[in-house]
Coordinates of C-alpha atoms in Angstrom, one line a residue:
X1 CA 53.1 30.7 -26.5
X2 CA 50.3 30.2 -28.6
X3 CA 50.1 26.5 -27.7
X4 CA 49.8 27.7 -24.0
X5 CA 46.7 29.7 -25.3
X6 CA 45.1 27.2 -27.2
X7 CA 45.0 24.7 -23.7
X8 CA 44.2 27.5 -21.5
X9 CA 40.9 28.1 -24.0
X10 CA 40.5 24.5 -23.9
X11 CA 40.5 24.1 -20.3
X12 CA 38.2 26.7 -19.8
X13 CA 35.5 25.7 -22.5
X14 CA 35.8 21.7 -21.0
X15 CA 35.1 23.5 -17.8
X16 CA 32.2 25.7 -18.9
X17 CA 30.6 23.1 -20.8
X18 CA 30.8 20.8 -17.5
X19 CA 28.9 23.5 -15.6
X20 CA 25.9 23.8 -18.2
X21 CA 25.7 19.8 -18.3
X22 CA 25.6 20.1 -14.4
X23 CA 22.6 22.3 -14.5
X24 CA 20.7 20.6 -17.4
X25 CA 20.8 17.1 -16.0
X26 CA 18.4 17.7 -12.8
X27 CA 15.9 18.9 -15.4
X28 CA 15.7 16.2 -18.2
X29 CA 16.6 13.2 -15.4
X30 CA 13.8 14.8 -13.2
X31 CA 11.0 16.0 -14.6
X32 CA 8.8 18.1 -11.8
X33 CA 5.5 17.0 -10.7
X34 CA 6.4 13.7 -8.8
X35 CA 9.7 12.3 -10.2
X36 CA 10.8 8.8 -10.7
X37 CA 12.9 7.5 -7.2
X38 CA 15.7 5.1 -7.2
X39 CA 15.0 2.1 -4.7
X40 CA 17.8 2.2 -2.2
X41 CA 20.2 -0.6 -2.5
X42 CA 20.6 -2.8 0.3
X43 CA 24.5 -2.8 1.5
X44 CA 24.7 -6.8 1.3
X45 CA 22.4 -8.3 -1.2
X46 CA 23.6 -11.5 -0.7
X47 CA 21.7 -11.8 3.2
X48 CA 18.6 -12.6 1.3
X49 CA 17.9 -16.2 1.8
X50 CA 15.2 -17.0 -0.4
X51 CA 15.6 -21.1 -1.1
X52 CA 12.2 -21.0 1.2
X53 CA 9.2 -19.1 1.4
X54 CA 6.2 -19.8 2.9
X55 CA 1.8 -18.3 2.8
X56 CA 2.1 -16.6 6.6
X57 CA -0.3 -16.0 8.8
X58 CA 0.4 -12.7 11.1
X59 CA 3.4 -13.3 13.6
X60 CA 1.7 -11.1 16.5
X61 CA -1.0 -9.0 17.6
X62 CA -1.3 -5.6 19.6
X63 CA -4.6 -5.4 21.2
X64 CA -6.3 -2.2 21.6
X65 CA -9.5 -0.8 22.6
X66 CA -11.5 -0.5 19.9
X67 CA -9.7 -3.0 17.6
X68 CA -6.3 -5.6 16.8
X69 CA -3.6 -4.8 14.8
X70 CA -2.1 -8.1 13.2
X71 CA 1.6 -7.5 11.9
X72 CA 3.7 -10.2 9.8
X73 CA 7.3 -11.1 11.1
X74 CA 9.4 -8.1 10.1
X75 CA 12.8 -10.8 10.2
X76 CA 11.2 -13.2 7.8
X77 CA 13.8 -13.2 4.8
X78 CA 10.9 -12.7 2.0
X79 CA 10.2 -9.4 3.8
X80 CA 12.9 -8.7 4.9
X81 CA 14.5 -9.0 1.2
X82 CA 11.5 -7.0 -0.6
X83 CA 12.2 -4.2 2.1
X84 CA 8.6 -4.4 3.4
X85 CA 6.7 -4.3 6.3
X86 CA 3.0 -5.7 6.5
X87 CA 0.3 -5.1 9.1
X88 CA -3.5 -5.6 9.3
X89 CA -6.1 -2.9 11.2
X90 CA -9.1 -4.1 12.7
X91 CA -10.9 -1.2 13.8
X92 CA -14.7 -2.1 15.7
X93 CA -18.0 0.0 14.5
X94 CA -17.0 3.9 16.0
X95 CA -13.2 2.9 16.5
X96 CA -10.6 5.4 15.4
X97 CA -7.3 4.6 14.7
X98 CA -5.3 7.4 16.1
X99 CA -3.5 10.0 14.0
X100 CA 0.4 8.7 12.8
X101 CA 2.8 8.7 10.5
X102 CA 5.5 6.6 9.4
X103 CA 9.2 6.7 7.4
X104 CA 8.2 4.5 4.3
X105 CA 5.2 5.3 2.0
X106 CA 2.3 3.4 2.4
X107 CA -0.4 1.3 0.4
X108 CA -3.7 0.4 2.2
X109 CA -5.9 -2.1 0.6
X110 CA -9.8 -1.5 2.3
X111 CA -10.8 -5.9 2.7
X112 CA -13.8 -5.2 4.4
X113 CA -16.6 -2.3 5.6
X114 CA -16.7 1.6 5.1
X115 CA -15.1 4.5 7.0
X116 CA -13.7 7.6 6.3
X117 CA -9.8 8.6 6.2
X118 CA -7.9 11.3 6.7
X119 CA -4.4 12.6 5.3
X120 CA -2.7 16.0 6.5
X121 CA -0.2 17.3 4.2
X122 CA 2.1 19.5 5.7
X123 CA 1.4 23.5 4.4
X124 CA -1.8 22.3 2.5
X125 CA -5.1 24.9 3.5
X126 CA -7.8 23.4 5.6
X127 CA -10.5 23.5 2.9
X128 CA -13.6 21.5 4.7
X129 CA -15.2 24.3 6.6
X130 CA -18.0 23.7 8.9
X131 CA -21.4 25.5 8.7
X132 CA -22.2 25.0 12.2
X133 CA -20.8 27.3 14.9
X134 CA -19.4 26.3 18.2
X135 CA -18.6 28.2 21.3
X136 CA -15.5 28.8 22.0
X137 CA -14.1 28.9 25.4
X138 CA -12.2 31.7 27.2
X139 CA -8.5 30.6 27.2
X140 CA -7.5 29.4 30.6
X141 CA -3.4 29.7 29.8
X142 CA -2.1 32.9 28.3
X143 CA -4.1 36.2 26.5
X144 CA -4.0 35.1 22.7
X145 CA -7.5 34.0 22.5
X146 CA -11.4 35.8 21.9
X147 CA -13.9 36.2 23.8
X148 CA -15.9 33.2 25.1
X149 CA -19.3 34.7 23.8
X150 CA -18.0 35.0 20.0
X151 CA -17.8 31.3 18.2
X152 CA -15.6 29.7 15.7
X153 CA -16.4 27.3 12.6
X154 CA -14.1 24.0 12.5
X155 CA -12.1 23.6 9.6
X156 CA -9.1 21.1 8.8
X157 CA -8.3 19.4 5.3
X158 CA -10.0 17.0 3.1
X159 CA -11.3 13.7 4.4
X160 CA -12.8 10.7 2.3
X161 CA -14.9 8.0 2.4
X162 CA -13.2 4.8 2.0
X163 CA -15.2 1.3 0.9
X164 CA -14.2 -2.2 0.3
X165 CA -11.8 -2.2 -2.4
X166 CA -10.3 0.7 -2.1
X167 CA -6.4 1.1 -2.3
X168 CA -5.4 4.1 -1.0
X169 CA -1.8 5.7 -1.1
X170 CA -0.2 7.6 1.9
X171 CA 3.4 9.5 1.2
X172 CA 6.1 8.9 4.1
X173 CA 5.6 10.8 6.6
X174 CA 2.5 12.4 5.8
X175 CA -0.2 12.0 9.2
X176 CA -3.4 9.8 8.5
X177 CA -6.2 8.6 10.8
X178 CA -9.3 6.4 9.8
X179 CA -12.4 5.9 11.3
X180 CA -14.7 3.0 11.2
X181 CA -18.4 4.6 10.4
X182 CA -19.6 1.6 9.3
X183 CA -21.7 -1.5 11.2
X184 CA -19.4 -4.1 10.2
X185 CA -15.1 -4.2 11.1
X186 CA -12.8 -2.0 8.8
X187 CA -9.9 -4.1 8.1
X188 CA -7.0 -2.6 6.0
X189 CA -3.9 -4.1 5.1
X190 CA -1.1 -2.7 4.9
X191 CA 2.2 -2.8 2.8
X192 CA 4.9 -0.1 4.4
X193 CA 8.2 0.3 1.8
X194 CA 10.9 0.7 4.3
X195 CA 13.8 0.0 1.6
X196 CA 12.3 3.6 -0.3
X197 CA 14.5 6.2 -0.1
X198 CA 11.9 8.9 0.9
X199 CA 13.0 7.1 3.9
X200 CA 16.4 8.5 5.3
X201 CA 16.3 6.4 8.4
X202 CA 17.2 2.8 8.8
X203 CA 15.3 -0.4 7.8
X204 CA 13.4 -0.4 10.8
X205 CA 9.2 -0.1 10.4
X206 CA 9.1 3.4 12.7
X207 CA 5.6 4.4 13.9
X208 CA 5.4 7.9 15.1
X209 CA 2.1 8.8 16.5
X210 CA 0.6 12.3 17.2
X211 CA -1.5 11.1 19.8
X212 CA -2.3 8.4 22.7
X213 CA -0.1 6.5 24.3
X214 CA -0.2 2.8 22.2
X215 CA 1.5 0.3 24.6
X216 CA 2.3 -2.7 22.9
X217 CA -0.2 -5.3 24.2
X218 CA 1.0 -8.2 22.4
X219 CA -1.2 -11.5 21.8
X220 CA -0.2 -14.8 20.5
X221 CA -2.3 -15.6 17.5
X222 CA -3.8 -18.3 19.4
X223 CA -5.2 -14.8 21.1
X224 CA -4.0 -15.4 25.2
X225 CA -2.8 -11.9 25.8
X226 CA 1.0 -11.7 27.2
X227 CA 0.7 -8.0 28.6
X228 CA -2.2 -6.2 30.6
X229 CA -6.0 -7.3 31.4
X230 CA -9.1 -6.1 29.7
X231 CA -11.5 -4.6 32.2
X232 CA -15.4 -5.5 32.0
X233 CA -16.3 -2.5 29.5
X234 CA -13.6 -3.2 27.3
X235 CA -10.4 -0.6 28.0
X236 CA -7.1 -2.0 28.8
X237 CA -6.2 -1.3 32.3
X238 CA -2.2 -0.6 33.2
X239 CA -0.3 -4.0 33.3
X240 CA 2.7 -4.4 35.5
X241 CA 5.0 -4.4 32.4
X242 CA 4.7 -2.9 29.5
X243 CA 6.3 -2.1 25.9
X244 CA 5.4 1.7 25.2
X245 CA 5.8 3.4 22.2
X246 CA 4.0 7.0 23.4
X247 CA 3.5 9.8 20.8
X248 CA 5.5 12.8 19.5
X249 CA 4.1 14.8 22.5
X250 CA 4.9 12.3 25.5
X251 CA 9.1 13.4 25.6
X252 CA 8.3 17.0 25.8
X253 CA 7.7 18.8 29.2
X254 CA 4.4 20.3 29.9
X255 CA 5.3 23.3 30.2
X256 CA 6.4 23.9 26.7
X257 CA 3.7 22.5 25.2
X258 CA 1.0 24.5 27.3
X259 CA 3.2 27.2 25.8
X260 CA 3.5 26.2 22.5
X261 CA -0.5 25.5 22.2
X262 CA -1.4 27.9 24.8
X263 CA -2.8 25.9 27.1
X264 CA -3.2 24.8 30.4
X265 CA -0.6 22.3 31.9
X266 CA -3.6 19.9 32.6
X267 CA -4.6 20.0 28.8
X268 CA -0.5 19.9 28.1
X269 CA -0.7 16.0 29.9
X270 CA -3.5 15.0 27.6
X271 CA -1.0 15.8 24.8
X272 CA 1.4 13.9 26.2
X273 CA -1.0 10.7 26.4
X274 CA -0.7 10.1 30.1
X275 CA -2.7 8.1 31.9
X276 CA -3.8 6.9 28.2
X277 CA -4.2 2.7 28.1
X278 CA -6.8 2.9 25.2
X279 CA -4.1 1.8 22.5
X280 CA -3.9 3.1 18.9
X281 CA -7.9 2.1 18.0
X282 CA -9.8 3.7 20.3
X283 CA -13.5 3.7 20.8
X284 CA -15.5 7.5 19.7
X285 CA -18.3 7.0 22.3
X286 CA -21.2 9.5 20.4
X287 CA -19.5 8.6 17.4
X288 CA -17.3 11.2 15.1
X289 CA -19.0 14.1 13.2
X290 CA -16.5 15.2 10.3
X291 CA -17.6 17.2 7.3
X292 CA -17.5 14.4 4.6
X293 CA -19.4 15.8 1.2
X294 CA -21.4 13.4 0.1
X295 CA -21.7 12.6 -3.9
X296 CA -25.1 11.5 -5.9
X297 CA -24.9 8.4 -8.3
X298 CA -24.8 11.1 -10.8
X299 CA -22.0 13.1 -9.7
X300 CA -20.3 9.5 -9.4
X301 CA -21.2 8.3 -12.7
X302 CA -20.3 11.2 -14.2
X303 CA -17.3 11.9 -12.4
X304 CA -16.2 8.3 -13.1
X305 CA -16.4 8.7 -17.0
X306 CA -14.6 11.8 -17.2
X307 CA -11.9 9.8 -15.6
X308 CA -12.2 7.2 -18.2
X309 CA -11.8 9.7 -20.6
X310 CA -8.9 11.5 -19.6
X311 CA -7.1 8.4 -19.4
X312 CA -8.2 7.4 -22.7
X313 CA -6.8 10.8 -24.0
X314 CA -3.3 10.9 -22.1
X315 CA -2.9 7.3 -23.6
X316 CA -0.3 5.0 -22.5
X317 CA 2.6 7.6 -22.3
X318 CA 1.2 9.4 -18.9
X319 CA 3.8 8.5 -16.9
X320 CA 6.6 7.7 -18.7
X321 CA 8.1 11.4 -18.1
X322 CA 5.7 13.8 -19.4
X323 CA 4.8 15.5 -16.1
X324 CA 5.3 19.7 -15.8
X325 CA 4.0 19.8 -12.5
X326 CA 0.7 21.5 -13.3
X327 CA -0.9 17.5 -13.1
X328 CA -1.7 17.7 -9.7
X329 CA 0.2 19.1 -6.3
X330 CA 0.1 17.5 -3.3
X331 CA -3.0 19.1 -2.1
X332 CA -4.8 18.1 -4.1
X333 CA -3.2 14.6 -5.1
X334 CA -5.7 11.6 -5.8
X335 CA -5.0 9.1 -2.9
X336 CA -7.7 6.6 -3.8
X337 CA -9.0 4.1 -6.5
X338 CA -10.7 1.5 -6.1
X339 CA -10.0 -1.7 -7.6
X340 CA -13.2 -4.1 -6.9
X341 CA -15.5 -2.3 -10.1
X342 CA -15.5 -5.2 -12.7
X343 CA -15.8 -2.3 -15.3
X344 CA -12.1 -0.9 -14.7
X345 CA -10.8 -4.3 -14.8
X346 CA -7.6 -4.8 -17.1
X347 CA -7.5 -8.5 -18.4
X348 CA -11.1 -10.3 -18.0
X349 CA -11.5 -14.0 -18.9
X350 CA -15.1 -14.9 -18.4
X351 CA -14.4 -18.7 -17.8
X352 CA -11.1 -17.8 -15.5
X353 CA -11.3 -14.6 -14.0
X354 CA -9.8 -10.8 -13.6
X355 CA -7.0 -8.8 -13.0
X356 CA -7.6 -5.0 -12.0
X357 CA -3.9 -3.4 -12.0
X358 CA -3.8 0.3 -10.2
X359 CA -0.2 2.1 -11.2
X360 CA 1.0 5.6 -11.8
X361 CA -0.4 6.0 -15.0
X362 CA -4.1 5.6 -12.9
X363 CA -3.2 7.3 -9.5
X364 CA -0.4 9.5 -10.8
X365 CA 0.8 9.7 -6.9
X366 CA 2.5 6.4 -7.5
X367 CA 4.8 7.5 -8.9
X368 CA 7.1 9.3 -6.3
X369 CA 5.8 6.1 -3.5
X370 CA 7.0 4.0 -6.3
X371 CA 4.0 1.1 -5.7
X372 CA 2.1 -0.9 -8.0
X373 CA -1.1 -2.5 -6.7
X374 CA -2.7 -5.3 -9.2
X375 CA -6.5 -6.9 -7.8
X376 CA -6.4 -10.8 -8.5
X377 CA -9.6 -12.8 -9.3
X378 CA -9.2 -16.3 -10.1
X379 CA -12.5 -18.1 -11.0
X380 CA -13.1 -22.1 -9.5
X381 CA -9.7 -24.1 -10.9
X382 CA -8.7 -21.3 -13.1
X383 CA -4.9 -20.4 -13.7
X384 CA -2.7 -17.3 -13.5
X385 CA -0.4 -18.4 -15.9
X386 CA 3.1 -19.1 -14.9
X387 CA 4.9 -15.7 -15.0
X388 CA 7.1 -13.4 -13.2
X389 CA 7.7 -9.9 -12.3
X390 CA 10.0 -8.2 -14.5
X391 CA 11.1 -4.9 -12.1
X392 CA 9.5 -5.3 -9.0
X393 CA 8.5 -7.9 -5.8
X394 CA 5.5 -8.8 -5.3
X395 CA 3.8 -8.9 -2.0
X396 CA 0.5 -10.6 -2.4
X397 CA -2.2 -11.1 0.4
X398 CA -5.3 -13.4 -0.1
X399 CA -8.3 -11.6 0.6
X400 CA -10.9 -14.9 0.0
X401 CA -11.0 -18.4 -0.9
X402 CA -7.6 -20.7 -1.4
X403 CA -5.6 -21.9 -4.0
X404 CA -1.9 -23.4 -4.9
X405 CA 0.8 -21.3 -5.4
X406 CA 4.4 -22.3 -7.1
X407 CA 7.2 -20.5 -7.4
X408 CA 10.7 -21.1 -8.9
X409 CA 13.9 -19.6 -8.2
X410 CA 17.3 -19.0 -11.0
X411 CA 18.8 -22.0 -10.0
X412 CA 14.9 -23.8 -11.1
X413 CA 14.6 -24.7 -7.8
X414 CA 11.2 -24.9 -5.9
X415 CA 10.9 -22.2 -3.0
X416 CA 6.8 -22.2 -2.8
X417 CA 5.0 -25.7 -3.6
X418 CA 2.2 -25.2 -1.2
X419 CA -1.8 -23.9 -0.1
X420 CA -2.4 -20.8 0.3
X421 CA -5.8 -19.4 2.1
X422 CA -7.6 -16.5 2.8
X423 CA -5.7 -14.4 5.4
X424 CA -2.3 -15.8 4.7
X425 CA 0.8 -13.3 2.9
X426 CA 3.5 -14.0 1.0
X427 CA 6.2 -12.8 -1.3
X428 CA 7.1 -13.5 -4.8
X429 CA 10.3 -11.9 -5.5
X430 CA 11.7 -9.9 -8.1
X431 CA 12.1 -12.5 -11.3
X432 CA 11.2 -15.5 -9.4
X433 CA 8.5 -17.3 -12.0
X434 CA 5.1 -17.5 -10.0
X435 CA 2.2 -19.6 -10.9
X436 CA -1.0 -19.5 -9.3
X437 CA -4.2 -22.1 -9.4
X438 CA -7.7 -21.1 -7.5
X439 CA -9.4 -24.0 -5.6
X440 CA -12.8 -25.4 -5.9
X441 CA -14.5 -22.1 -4.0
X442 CA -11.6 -19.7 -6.0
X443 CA -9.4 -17.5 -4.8
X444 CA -9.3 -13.4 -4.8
X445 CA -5.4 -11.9 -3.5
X446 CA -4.3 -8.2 -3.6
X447 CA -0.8 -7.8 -4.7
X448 CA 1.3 -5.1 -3.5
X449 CA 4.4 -4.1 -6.0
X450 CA 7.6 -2.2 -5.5
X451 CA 7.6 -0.1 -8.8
X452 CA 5.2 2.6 -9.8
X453 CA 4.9 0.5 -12.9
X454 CA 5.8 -3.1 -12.4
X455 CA 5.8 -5.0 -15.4
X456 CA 5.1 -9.0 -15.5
X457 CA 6.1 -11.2 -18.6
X458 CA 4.2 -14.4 -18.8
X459 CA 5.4 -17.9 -19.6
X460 CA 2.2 -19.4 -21.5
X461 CA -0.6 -18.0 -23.6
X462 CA -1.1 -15.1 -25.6
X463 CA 1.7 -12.4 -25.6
X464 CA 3.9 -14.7 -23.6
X465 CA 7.8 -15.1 -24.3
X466 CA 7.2 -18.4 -25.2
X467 CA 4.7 -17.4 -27.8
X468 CA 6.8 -15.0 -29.1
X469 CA 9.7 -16.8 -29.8
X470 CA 10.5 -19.0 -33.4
X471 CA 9.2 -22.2 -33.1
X472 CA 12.9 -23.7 -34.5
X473 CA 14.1 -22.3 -31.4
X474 CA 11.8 -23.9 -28.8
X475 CA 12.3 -26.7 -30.6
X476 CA 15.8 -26.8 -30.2
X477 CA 16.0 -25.6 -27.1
X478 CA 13.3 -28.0 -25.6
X479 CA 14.6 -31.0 -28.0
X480 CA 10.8 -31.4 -29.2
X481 CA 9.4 -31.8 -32.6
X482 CA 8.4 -28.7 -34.4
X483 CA 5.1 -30.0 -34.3
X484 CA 5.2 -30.4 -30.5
X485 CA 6.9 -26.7 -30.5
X486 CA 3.9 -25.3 -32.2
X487 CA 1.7 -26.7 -29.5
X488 CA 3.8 -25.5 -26.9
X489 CA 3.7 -22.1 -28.2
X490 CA -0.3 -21.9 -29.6
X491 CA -2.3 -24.5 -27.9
X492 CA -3.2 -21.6 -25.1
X493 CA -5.0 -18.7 -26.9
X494 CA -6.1 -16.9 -23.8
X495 CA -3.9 -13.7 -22.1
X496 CA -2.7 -14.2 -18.3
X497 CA -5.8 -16.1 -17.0
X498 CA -6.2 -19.7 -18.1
X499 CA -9.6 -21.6 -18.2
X500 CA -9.8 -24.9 -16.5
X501 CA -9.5 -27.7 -18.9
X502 CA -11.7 -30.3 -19.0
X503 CA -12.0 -33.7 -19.1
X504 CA -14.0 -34.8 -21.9
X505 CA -11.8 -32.2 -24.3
X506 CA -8.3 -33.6 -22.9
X507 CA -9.0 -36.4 -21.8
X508 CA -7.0 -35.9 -18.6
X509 CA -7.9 -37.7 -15.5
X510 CA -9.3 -36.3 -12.3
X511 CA -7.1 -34.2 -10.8
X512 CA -3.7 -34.3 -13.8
X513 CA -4.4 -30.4 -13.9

């Protein structure tokens, strides 16, 4: 009897202590503010075929009227492997790229001109509220609505400028639009994480937008259009055939949606984009009026060094798990940081270049997209030294000049042994060893990484594996001198970037590099 008592107290304390470890876990393996995600795993790992990979050029383009849209070949194995989807905007001086949202989060990197961008999180408060009044009209469907005399001041939530070299972070899901304000093309590019798993969908790149109606008018890259004609001021008229994607509106009948907005059933079609051939860049006419605050040099300076400052206080920890969810909310979440500023720049070589790395620990957002995004500047023949990414891969897009990329897989095979130039994309993948050498004119790339906070380990230099290893055992395991070993490990003294050598100091013919 008393053994019976003794499991029966057992049971129920194995039991009760299960339950408490139940509720504690969420807690200490999620900390609030924006948690850590676990990449989804693909179901067959093995249908990555990556013995070849190739610098690509965009695989087609969808022509709209203000602007192109380049995308890469969403079945290319390198993509298709890393889980991502790449696109480039090119939106003309006043075109806007109409309001969308997508199932992966998404990293824009800002190559070229100014505009301004906007994000709407769902419940957030419009806090941009105009000064200006502006008539409003006596509702033509329904009773809900004032008088046409009084007025109303426009207010929606917070738009920014955006500049060359800005990376900006978008959450899946969450509706943006960007306008071009500038005199020169905005082009973005684009890295969309379709293998997150914020997204609960398939693998397919879905576009949803929340207005126009942005037929796919596809163009070779030679640029001979396949679908539609352009008339003589520029709008796409209504080919024969067409692929159309429509928006979130064009499914719904009219009659709802002049309900649901209270509006008239002539209004209710514009929702629905009918009759719309403009694409998804279309041209702003007068041009847009947002409210966009604007800052002094000042406020900027100032601004920036309290950044500084904060970071230099938090030290290398923020990030790691110390969140309480007072950091930042969504609302008010930093989207943008801009990379091109030589004085944030990480690693600087003055005879070989610069790297500028952007992670959660800077934009704190990062963190629940799970991205990285690391700015490359290679001076003329310099080296990134042979390396590879230890927990992410690495989509990388060259935004100027050329250079010659290598890459090696586990079996030490070569996958990449080849030119790369401005405008091309390719993929180093998740421990493949990379190793990158700028051209005569140099070389700048943007790298777009699948980890909040990718990590790379380098093969030569300062703070490299080989450095840190004994030098019995390189020489052992490389069957070289210990002499020759010590070279090997300290005849490089410089971190990540390597100078060019040259001649007269090695001795080394034209072109041995």
């Amino acid at each position: 009897m008393a053994f019976s008592s003794f499991l029966s107290l057992s049971f129920c304390l194995l039991v009760f202590l299960h339950g408490c470890f139940a509720q504690i876990e969420p807690v200490t393996t999620h900390p609030r503010g924006f948690p850590p995600l676990q990449r989804r795993q693909r179901p067959q790992r093995d249908e990555c075929q990556l013995d070849r990979i190739s610098a690509v050029e965009p695989h087609r383009r969808i022509q709209s009227e203000a602007g192109v849209t380049d995308v890469w070949d969403e079945n290319d194995d390198q993509f298709q492997c890393a889980g991502v989807v790449a696109m480039r905007h090119i939106i003309r001086e006043k075109g806007l790229l109409l309001p969308q949202y997508v199932n992966g989060p998404k990293l824009i990197y800002v190559v070229q001109g100014t505009g301004v961008q906007g994000v709407v999180f769902p419940g957030c408060p419009e806090t941009y509220q105009s000064s200006e009044s502006r008539p409003q009209p006596q509702p033509r469907y329904g009773g809900f609505g004032q008088s046409g005399r009084e007025s109303m001041r426009d207010h929606h939530q917070k738009v920014r400028q955006i500049r060359e070299g800005d990376v900006i972070a978008v959450p899946t899901g969450v509706t943006q639009w960007v306008y071009n304000n500038g005199r020169t093309p905005l082009v973005l590019v684009q890295v969309v994480d379709t293998n997150n798993p914020a997204n609960q969908l398939d693998q397919n790149h879905r576009v949803f937008f929340v207005a126009g109606n942005p037929q796919l008018d596809v163009q070779s890259k030679k640029g001979e259009s396949q679908r539609g004609e352009r008339s003589e001021r520029g709008l796409t008229r209504k080919p024969a055939e067409r692929d159309t994607a429509g928006n979130v509106f064009s499914g719904m009948d009219e009659r709802v949606l002049a309900e649901a907005f209270n509006v008239n059933t002539d209004v209710a079609r514009r929702l629905r984009g009918e009759d719309d051939y403009r694409g998804m860049i279309v041209t702003v006419e007068r041009g847009l009026e947002v409210l966009t605050p604007q800052r002094s040099p000042e406020e900027e300076r100032q601004i920036k060094e309290e950044e500084q400052q904060k970071q230099f206080e938090l030290g290398p920890s923020r990030g790691t798990g110390g969140y309480n969810g007072v950091e930042e909310t969504l609302c008010t979440a930093k989207l943008r940081h801009n990379v091109n500023d030589p004085s944030d720049t990480d690693i600087f070589n003055p005879r070989a270049g610069r790297i500028t790395t952007v992670n959660s620990h800077v934009v704190p957002i990062l963190r629940n997209l799970q991205f990285t995004v690391q700015k490359g500047v290679l001076y003329r023949n310099a080296i990134f030294a042979p390396h590879w990414n230890v927990n992410a891969h690495s989509v990388n897009y060259v935004v100027r000049g050329n250079g010659h990329v290598q890459m090696v897989d586990d079996n030490g095979n070569t996958v990449f042994d080849g030119q790369v130039q401005e405008g091309q994309m390719f993929v180093a993948p998740q421990n493949f060893v990379v190793v990158k050498k700028a051209s005569e004119q140099g070389m700048e790339w943007v790298s777009f990484k699948t980890n909040d906070a990718a990590k790379v380990c380098q093969l030569a230099g300062r703070v490299s594996a080989i450095r840190s290893m004994p030098v019995e055992v390189l020489a052992n395991a490389f069957q070289v001198s210990i002499e020759e070993a010590m070279r090997i490990k300290n005849n490089r003294q410089e971190v990540t970037l390597l100078s060019p050598r040259t001649r007269s100091r090695f001795n080394v013919t034209e072109g041995s590099e």
